[in-house]
Coordinates of C-alpha atoms in Angstrom, one line a residue:
M1 CA -30.6 21.4 -58.8
N2 CA -29.8 24.8 -58.6
D3 CA -32.1 27.1 -61.2
K4 CA -30.4 30.0 -60.7
G5 CA -27.2 29.7 -60.5
R6 CA -24.3 31.5 -62.3
L7 CA -24.0 28.0 -64.6
A8 CA -27.4 27.5 -64.1
G9 CA -28.9 25.7 -68.2
K10 CA -25.4 25.1 -69.2
V11 CA -24.1 21.2 -69.4
G12 CA -20.1 21.3 -69.1
I13 CA -17.6 18.0 -69.7
I14 CA -15.2 18.0 -67.5
V15 CA -12.6 15.2 -68.7
G16 CA -9.9 14.5 -65.3
G17 CA -13.1 15.1 -63.3
G18 CA -12.3 11.5 -61.5
Q19 CA -11.1 11.6 -58.2
Q20 CA -7.7 10.1 -57.5
P21 CA -7.2 8.5 -53.6
G22 CA -5.2 10.8 -51.0
G23 CA -6.3 13.1 -48.2
T24 CA -7.0 16.9 -50.8
I25 CA -9.4 16.7 -53.3
G26 CA -8.3 16.8 -56.6
N27 CA -8.5 20.2 -59.4
G28 CA -10.7 17.7 -62.0
R29 CA -13.9 16.8 -58.6
A30 CA -13.0 20.2 -56.9
V31 CA -14.0 21.7 -60.4
A32 CA -17.6 19.2 -60.6
E33 CA -18.8 20.4 -57.6
R34 CA -18.2 24.0 -58.3
F35 CA -20.2 23.8 -60.8
A36 CA -22.6 21.7 -59.6
A37 CA -23.8 23.7 -57.2
E38 CA -23.7 26.2 -59.7
G39 CA -26.6 24.6 -61.3
A40 CA -24.4 22.7 -64.7
T41 CA -25.3 19.4 -65.8
L42 CA -22.3 17.1 -66.0
L43 CA -20.4 14.9 -68.1
I44 CA -17.3 13.3 -66.0
V45 CA -14.9 11.6 -67.8
D46 CA -12.3 10.1 -66.9
I47 CA -10.1 6.9 -67.7
N48 CA -10.4 4.7 -64.2
P49 CA -14.5 4.6 -64.0
E50 CA -13.9 4.4 -59.6
W51 CA -12.6 7.9 -59.9
A52 CA -15.4 9.3 -61.9
D53 CA -18.2 7.6 -60.0
D54 CA -16.9 9.3 -56.4
T55 CA -17.5 12.7 -58.2
L56 CA -21.2 11.5 -59.6
Q57 CA -21.7 10.8 -55.7
A58 CA -20.9 14.4 -54.7
V59 CA -22.1 16.0 -57.6
T60 CA -25.9 14.1 -57.2
R61 CA -25.1 15.0 -53.4
L62 CA -25.5 18.4 -54.9
G63 CA -28.6 18.0 -56.2
A64 CA -27.1 17.9 -60.7
R65 CA -28.0 16.2 -63.4
A66 CA -24.7 13.9 -64.4
S67 CA -23.4 10.8 -65.5
T68 CA -19.8 9.4 -66.0
L69 CA -17.9 8.4 -69.2
Q70 CA -14.6 6.4 -69.0
A71 CA -12.6 7.6 -72.4
D72 CA -9.1 7.3 -72.7
I73 CA -8.0 11.1 -74.2
T74 CA -4.9 9.7 -76.3
R75 CA -7.0 7.5 -78.3
E76 CA -9.3 9.9 -80.8
E77 CA -12.3 7.1 -81.0
D78 CA -12.9 8.0 -77.1
C79 CA -12.4 12.2 -77.9
R80 CA -15.2 11.4 -80.0
A81 CA -17.2 9.3 -78.2
I82 CA -17.0 12.5 -75.0
A83 CA -18.7 14.4 -77.4
Q84 CA -21.1 12.7 -78.9
A85 CA -22.4 11.0 -75.1
C86 CA -23.0 14.6 -74.0
V87 CA -25.3 15.8 -77.3
E88 CA -26.6 12.6 -77.3
R89 CA -27.5 13.2 -73.2
Y90 CA -28.0 16.6 -72.7
Q91 CA -28.4 18.0 -76.4
R92 CA -25.2 20.4 -76.6
I93 CA -21.9 21.2 -75.3
D94 CA -21.5 24.7 -73.5
I95 CA -18.2 24.1 -71.6
L96 CA -15.3 22.1 -72.0
H97 CA -13.1 22.0 -69.0
N98 CA -10.4 19.7 -70.0
N99 CA -8.5 19.1 -66.6
V100 CA -5.3 16.4 -67.8
G101 CA -1.4 16.3 -67.2
R102 CA 0.9 13.7 -66.6
S103 CA 4.6 14.3 -65.5
T104 CA 5.9 10.5 -64.7
G105 CA 8.9 9.9 -66.7
D106 CA 10.2 13.0 -67.1
R107 CA 14.1 13.5 -67.4
R108 CA 16.5 15.9 -68.4
T109 CA 16.6 16.1 -72.1
T110 CA 19.9 13.5 -72.3
E111 CA 18.2 11.6 -70.7
L112 CA 14.8 10.8 -71.4
D113 CA 13.4 8.2 -73.5
V114 CA 11.2 8.8 -76.4
A115 CA 9.2 7.0 -75.1
A116 CA 8.4 8.9 -72.0
W117 CA 8.3 11.9 -74.2
D118 CA 5.5 10.4 -76.7
A119 CA 3.5 8.8 -74.1
I120 CA 3.4 12.7 -71.6
M121 CA 2.7 14.5 -74.8
D122 CA 0.0 12.3 -76.1
M123 CA -1.6 12.8 -72.8
N124 CA -1.4 16.4 -71.9
L125 CA -1.0 18.2 -75.5
K126 CA -2.9 15.5 -78.1
G127 CA -5.7 14.7 -76.1
M128 CA -6.2 18.4 -75.4
F129 CA -6.5 18.7 -79.7
M130 CA -8.2 16.5 -80.0
T131 CA -11.0 16.9 -77.0
C132 CA -11.1 20.6 -78.6
K133 CA -11.3 18.9 -82.6
H134 CA -14.2 16.8 -81.1
V135 CA -16.6 19.4 -79.5
L136 CA -16.3 21.9 -81.8
P137 CA -18.6 20.9 -84.3
T138 CA -21.4 21.1 -82.0
M139 CA -20.2 24.4 -80.1
I140 CA -20.1 26.0 -83.8
A141 CA -23.3 25.2 -84.6
Q142 CA -25.2 26.7 -81.7
K143 CA -22.6 29.3 -82.0
S144 CA -21.5 29.3 -78.1
G145 CA -19.4 27.9 -76.4
C146 CA -16.2 27.7 -73.1
I147 CA -13.0 25.7 -73.5
I148 CA -11.2 26.2 -70.4
N149 CA -7.2 24.0 -70.7
V150 CA -5.9 23.0 -67.8
S151 CA -1.5 24.1 -68.2
S152 CA 0.6 24.9 -65.5
T153 CA 3.2 28.1 -63.9
A154 CA 5.2 25.1 -65.7
S155 CA 4.7 26.3 -69.4
L156 CA 6.3 30.0 -68.0
A157 CA 8.8 28.8 -66.0
A158 CA 12.0 27.4 -65.0
R159 CA 11.7 23.5 -65.1
P160 CA 14.1 20.5 -64.4
T161 CA 12.7 18.1 -67.0
V162 CA 11.6 19.3 -70.5
T163 CA 8.5 17.4 -71.0
Y164 CA 6.2 18.6 -69.2
K165 CA 7.2 21.7 -69.3
T166 CA 7.3 21.7 -73.5
S167 CA 3.5 20.0 -73.2
K168 CA 2.4 22.8 -71.5
G169 CA 4.5 25.5 -73.5
A170 CA 2.4 24.3 -76.3
V171 CA -1.6 23.7 -74.7
N172 CA -0.9 27.3 -73.9
A173 CA -0.6 28.2 -77.7
L174 CA -3.1 26.2 -79.0
T175 CA -5.2 27.5 -76.5
Q176 CA -4.7 30.8 -77.8
H177 CA -5.4 29.8 -80.8
L178 CA -8.4 28.2 -80.9
A179 CA -9.4 31.7 -79.1
M180 CA -8.6 33.2 -82.4
E181 CA -10.3 30.6 -84.8
N182 CA -13.4 30.7 -82.9
A183 CA -13.9 33.6 -81.5
P184 CA -16.2 34.7 -85.2
H185 CA -18.3 31.4 -83.5
G186 CA -18.8 33.1 -80.1
I187 CA -16.7 30.7 -78.9
R188 CA -14.6 30.9 -75.6
A189 CA -11.2 29.9 -75.3
N190 CA -8.8 29.9 -72.6
A191 CA -6.0 28.4 -69.9
L192 CA -5.4 28.3 -66.2
L193 CA -2.7 27.6 -64.7
P194 CA -1.9 25.8 -61.7
G195 CA 1.2 26.7 -59.5
L196 CA 1.7 24.5 -56.6
I197 CA -1.7 23.1 -55.3
D198 CA -2.9 20.5 -53.0
T199 CA -3.7 17.9 -54.6
P200 CA -3.1 13.9 -54.9
M201 CA -2.0 13.9 -57.3
A202 CA 0.8 16.6 -56.6
I203 CA 1.7 15.3 -52.8
E204 CA 1.0 11.4 -53.0
R205 CA 3.3 10.5 -55.5
R206 CA 5.9 12.8 -54.9
A207 CA 6.1 11.9 -51.4
R208 CA 5.9 7.9 -52.6
E209 CA 8.6 8.0 -55.1
R210 CA 10.6 10.2 -52.6
G211 CA 9.7 7.9 -49.6
V212 CA 8.9 11.4 -47.0
P213 CA 5.9 11.9 -44.8
R214 CA 3.3 13.9 -47.3
E215 CA 3.9 16.8 -44.7
Q216 CA 7.6 17.1 -45.6
V217 CA 6.1 17.2 -49.1
R218 CA 4.0 20.1 -48.5
A219 CA 6.1 22.4 -46.1
E220 CA 8.9 21.7 -49.2
R221 CA 6.3 23.4 -51.4
D222 CA 4.7 25.9 -49.2
A223 CA 8.2 27.5 -48.5
L224 CA 8.3 28.4 -52.1
V225 CA 5.3 30.0 -52.5
P226 CA 5.0 34.0 -52.2
M227 CA 2.0 33.9 -50.0
G228 CA 3.8 31.4 -48.1
R229 CA 1.4 28.6 -49.0
M230 CA 0.9 25.7 -51.7
G231 CA -3.1 26.2 -53.0
T232 CA -6.2 24.6 -53.0
A233 CA -8.1 22.7 -55.1
Q234 CA -11.3 25.0 -54.7
D235 CA -8.6 28.0 -55.6
V236 CA -8.6 26.3 -59.0
A237 CA -12.0 25.1 -58.9
N238 CA -13.4 29.0 -58.6
A239 CA -10.7 31.1 -61.0
A240 CA -12.8 27.7 -63.8
L241 CA -15.9 28.8 -62.1
F242 CA -15.2 32.5 -63.1
L243 CA -14.3 32.1 -67.1
A244 CA -16.9 28.8 -67.8
S245 CA -19.4 31.6 -66.3
D246 CA -21.0 34.7 -68.5
E247 CA -19.4 37.1 -66.3
A248 CA -16.5 36.2 -68.9
Q249 CA -17.8 36.7 -71.7
Y250 CA -15.5 39.0 -72.9
I251 CA -12.7 37.0 -71.6
T252 CA -11.1 34.5 -74.5
G253 CA -6.9 33.6 -75.1
V254 CA -6.1 34.6 -71.5
L255 CA -3.2 32.5 -69.6
L256 CA -4.8 32.9 -66.0
P257 CA -2.4 31.8 -62.8
V258 CA -3.9 31.0 -60.0
D259 CA -0.5 30.3 -58.0
G260 CA 0.2 33.1 -55.3
G261 CA 1.9 35.7 -57.0
L262 CA 5.1 32.3 -57.9
L263 CA 5.5 33.7 -61.8
V264 CA 5.9 37.0 -60.1
K265 CA 9.4 35.8 -58.8
R266 CA 10.6 35.3 -62.9
G267 CA 10.9 39.5 -62.3

């Protein structure tokens, strides 16, 4: 373990930390590896235990102390269990990194099934609320803590479907509320807004649903970004590391795009 890293001595929970199958690394796995390399102890949470184990093996190779927990964040008892497990295993919670989200089933407003709206909102918004709710008592008692919620540039930009955008816009508002509410307790809350990132969730699903090669999906997405390419999961992980570290100790309530200039196109 790196006892001189930027996160040395800190305990972090990474929700959605498993690695989905695909040709690239996902955001959760990349954040776990980056945090591990900087000395953090990790609880890797995922609904899929095999995906969580894949990330566990990666961070263990980096010398990190870590373990996994299977949980469904749409269930409050599971969110309570996440916080309890972290305290039981590691005695504190310094970082909560909420890397969760789905858009499957999203449609234009008039075509959207209410059940799809509920499922997306349950994961993207209610799940984040509940994980925050259950780690906050520990952070308040410590008088310190850092919450990072993964939102999306879709929260601020035009999008053809309604639920994902709305849920991530609400994540922004939730994060800013948490920042104001908990600043007196020494707790910071910020949101990351990834743009077009080359991850298995972004590429594999779209290629499969459209029946086109992965490289076609990549080329189309690259062409939309002012910098000429999609970002990588490591780009997201680097931003997360900064927000989790003491270098960002005076930063809270921020909505930080990691998007290669994508949101500048609004101007």
